[in-house]
Amino acid sequence: MSITTIEGALRADNARFCLVVARWNSFVVESLEKGAIDALLRHGASESDLTIVRVPGAFEMPVAIERLATQGGYDAIIALGAVIRGGTPHFDYVAGECVKGMAQVSLKHGLPVAFGVLTVDTIEQAIERAGTKAGNKGAEAAMSALEMVNLLRQID
């Protein structure tokens, strides 16, 4: 008897992706967006397979993602943004509701929603995660989306 293993490949074979990109903290988010696009293109996506939807901030992402998922046409959605902790509880509310909303959409629609939203304490941490010391979390989210699209295709 052998164990069956199912895993998704890192290929963009005939897959369409929507990047939902927050405008807040754009100095960081632009790097996440570039990293995600580069990763998708390097793994076989074409520019015509990609759509970018811009939202004001992370809190607004779930409603946009819900609408996109309802309309269909995408194999995965990649959320990109940055929530940086300040001196008030605002960070906790925004980050928590953003994650919760995206997870609900993903489960409701059976659609991969890759989480490329930085939730960090400092601007320095955000910059590190957008392409310097800690890699590019936008590219990592894109790779996660690629893998999940192919994994779900294998399961189906």
Coordinates of C-alpha atoms in Angstrom, one line a residue:
M1 CA 0.0 0.0 0.0
S2 CA 1.3 3.4 -0.8
I3 CA 0.4 6.8 0.5
T4 CA -1.3 9.2 -2.0
T5 CA 0.0 12.8 -1.8
I6 CA -1.8 15.7 -3.4
E7 CA -0.1 19.0 -3.7
G8 CA -0.3 22.0 -6.0
A9 CA 2.3 22.9 -8.5
L10 CA 3.7 26.4 -8.8
R11 CA 2.4 27.0 -12.3
A12 CA -0.1 29.5 -13.5
D13 CA -1.6 27.2 -16.2
N14 CA -4.7 29.0 -17.5
A15 CA -5.4 30.6 -14.2
R16 CA -6.8 34.1 -13.6
F17 CA -5.7 36.2 -10.6
C18 CA -7.1 39.3 -9.1
L19 CA -4.8 41.4 -6.8
V20 CA -6.8 43.5 -4.4
V21 CA -4.4 46.2 -3.4
A22 CA -4.8 48.7 -0.5
R23 CA -3.7 52.3 -1.1
W24 CA -2.9 53.0 2.6
N25 CA 0.9 52.7 3.2
S26 CA 1.5 52.8 -0.5
F27 CA 5.2 53.2 -0.1
V28 CA 5.3 49.6 1.2
V29 CA 2.3 48.1 -0.7
E30 CA 3.8 49.1 -4.1
S31 CA 6.7 46.8 -3.4
L32 CA 4.3 44.0 -2.4
E33 CA 2.4 44.5 -5.6
K34 CA 5.5 44.4 -7.8
G35 CA 6.7 41.2 -6.0
A36 CA 3.4 39.5 -6.5
I37 CA 3.2 40.4 -10.2
D38 CA 6.8 39.3 -10.8
A39 CA 6.2 36.0 -9.1
L40 CA 3.0 35.3 -11.1
L41 CA 4.7 36.2 -14.4
R42 CA 7.8 34.1 -13.7
H43 CA 5.5 31.1 -13.1
G44 CA 3.6 31.3 -16.4
A45 CA 0.9 33.9 -15.9
S46 CA 0.5 36.5 -18.6
E47 CA -0.5 40.1 -17.9
S48 CA -3.9 39.5 -19.4
D49 CA -4.5 36.9 -16.6
L50 CA -4.1 39.6 -14.0
T51 CA -6.5 42.2 -12.7
I52 CA -5.7 44.8 -10.1
V53 CA -8.5 46.2 -7.9
R54 CA -7.5 49.1 -5.7
V55 CA -9.2 49.7 -2.3
P56 CA -8.6 52.5 0.2
G57 CA -7.3 50.2 3.0
A58 CA -7.2 46.7 4.5
F59 CA -10.6 47.2 6.2
E60 CA -12.3 47.6 2.8
M61 CA -10.7 44.5 1.3
P62 CA -13.2 41.9 2.4
V63 CA -16.2 43.6 0.8
A64 CA -14.4 44.0 -2.5
I65 CA -13.1 40.4 -2.4
E66 CA -16.7 39.2 -1.6
R67 CA -18.0 41.0 -4.6
L68 CA -15.3 39.7 -6.9
A69 CA -15.8 36.2 -5.7
T70 CA -19.6 36.4 -6.2
Q71 CA -19.1 37.7 -9.8
G72 CA -16.6 34.9 -10.5
G73 CA -13.9 34.8 -13.2
Y74 CA -10.9 34.4 -10.9
D75 CA -9.1 31.3 -9.8
A76 CA -7.6 33.1 -6.8
I77 CA -7.5 36.5 -5.2
I78 CA -4.4 37.9 -3.7
A79 CA -4.8 40.6 -1.0
L80 CA -1.9 43.0 -0.6
G81 CA -1.7 45.8 2.0
A82 CA 0.0 46.9 5.2
V83 CA -1.4 47.6 8.6
I84 CA 1.1 49.3 10.9
R85 CA 0.5 49.4 14.6
G86 CA 0.0 52.8 16.2
G87 CA -0.8 54.0 19.7
T88 CA -4.5 53.1 19.6
P89 CA -6.5 49.8 19.3
H90 CA -7.3 50.7 15.7
F91 CA -4.6 48.2 14.4
D92 CA -6.2 45.3 16.2
Y93 CA -9.7 46.1 14.8
V94 CA -8.5 46.6 11.2
A95 CA -6.1 43.6 11.1
G96 CA -8.6 41.3 12.8
E97 CA -11.6 42.2 10.7
C98 CA -9.5 42.1 7.5
V99 CA -8.4 38.5 8.2
K100 CA -11.8 37.3 9.4
G101 CA -13.6 38.8 6.4
M102 CA -11.2 37.3 3.9
A103 CA -11.3 33.9 5.5
Q104 CA -15.1 33.9 5.4
V105 CA -15.1 34.8 1.6
S106 CA -12.6 32.1 0.9
L107 CA -14.6 29.4 2.7
K108 CA -18.0 30.6 1.4
H109 CA -16.9 30.5 -2.3
G110 CA -14.2 27.8 -2.1
L111 CA -11.8 30.3 -3.6
P112 CA -8.2 30.8 -2.6
V113 CA -7.7 34.2 -1.0
A114 CA -4.0 34.6 -0.4
F115 CA -3.1 36.9 2.5
G116 CA -0.4 39.3 1.6
V117 CA -1.4 42.0 4.1
L118 CA 1.5 42.9 6.4
T119 CA 0.5 43.3 10.1
V120 CA 3.5 44.8 11.7
D121 CA 4.6 47.0 14.7
T122 CA 6.8 49.4 12.9
I123 CA 7.4 50.9 9.5
E124 CA 10.9 49.3 9.5
Q125 CA 9.3 45.9 9.8
A126 CA 7.0 46.7 6.9
I127 CA 9.8 47.8 4.7
E128 CA 11.8 44.6 5.6
R129 CA 8.9 42.4 4.6
A130 CA 8.3 44.2 1.3
G131 CA 11.5 43.2 -0.3
T132 CA 14.6 43.8 1.8
K133 CA 15.8 41.6 4.7
A134 CA 12.7 39.4 5.1
G135 CA 11.9 38.7 1.5
N136 CA 8.8 40.0 -0.3
K137 CA 5.5 38.9 1.3
G138 CA 3.7 39.9 -1.9
A139 CA 5.6 37.4 -3.9
E140 CA 5.0 34.8 -1.1
A141 CA 1.3 35.5 -1.3
A142 CA 1.3 35.0 -5.0
M143 CA 3.1 31.7 -4.7
S144 CA 0.6 30.6 -2.1
A145 CA -2.2 31.5 -4.6
L146 CA -0.6 29.5 -7.4
E147 CA -0.2 26.5 -5.2
M148 CA -3.7 26.6 -3.9
V149 CA -5.2 27.0 -7.4
N150 CA -3.4 23.9 -8.6
L151 CA -4.1 22.0 -5.4
L152 CA -7.9 22.6 -5.6
R153 CA -7.8 21.5 -9.3
Q154 CA -6.1 18.3 -8.2
I155 CA -8.7 17.7 -5.5
D156 CA -11.6 18.3 -7.9

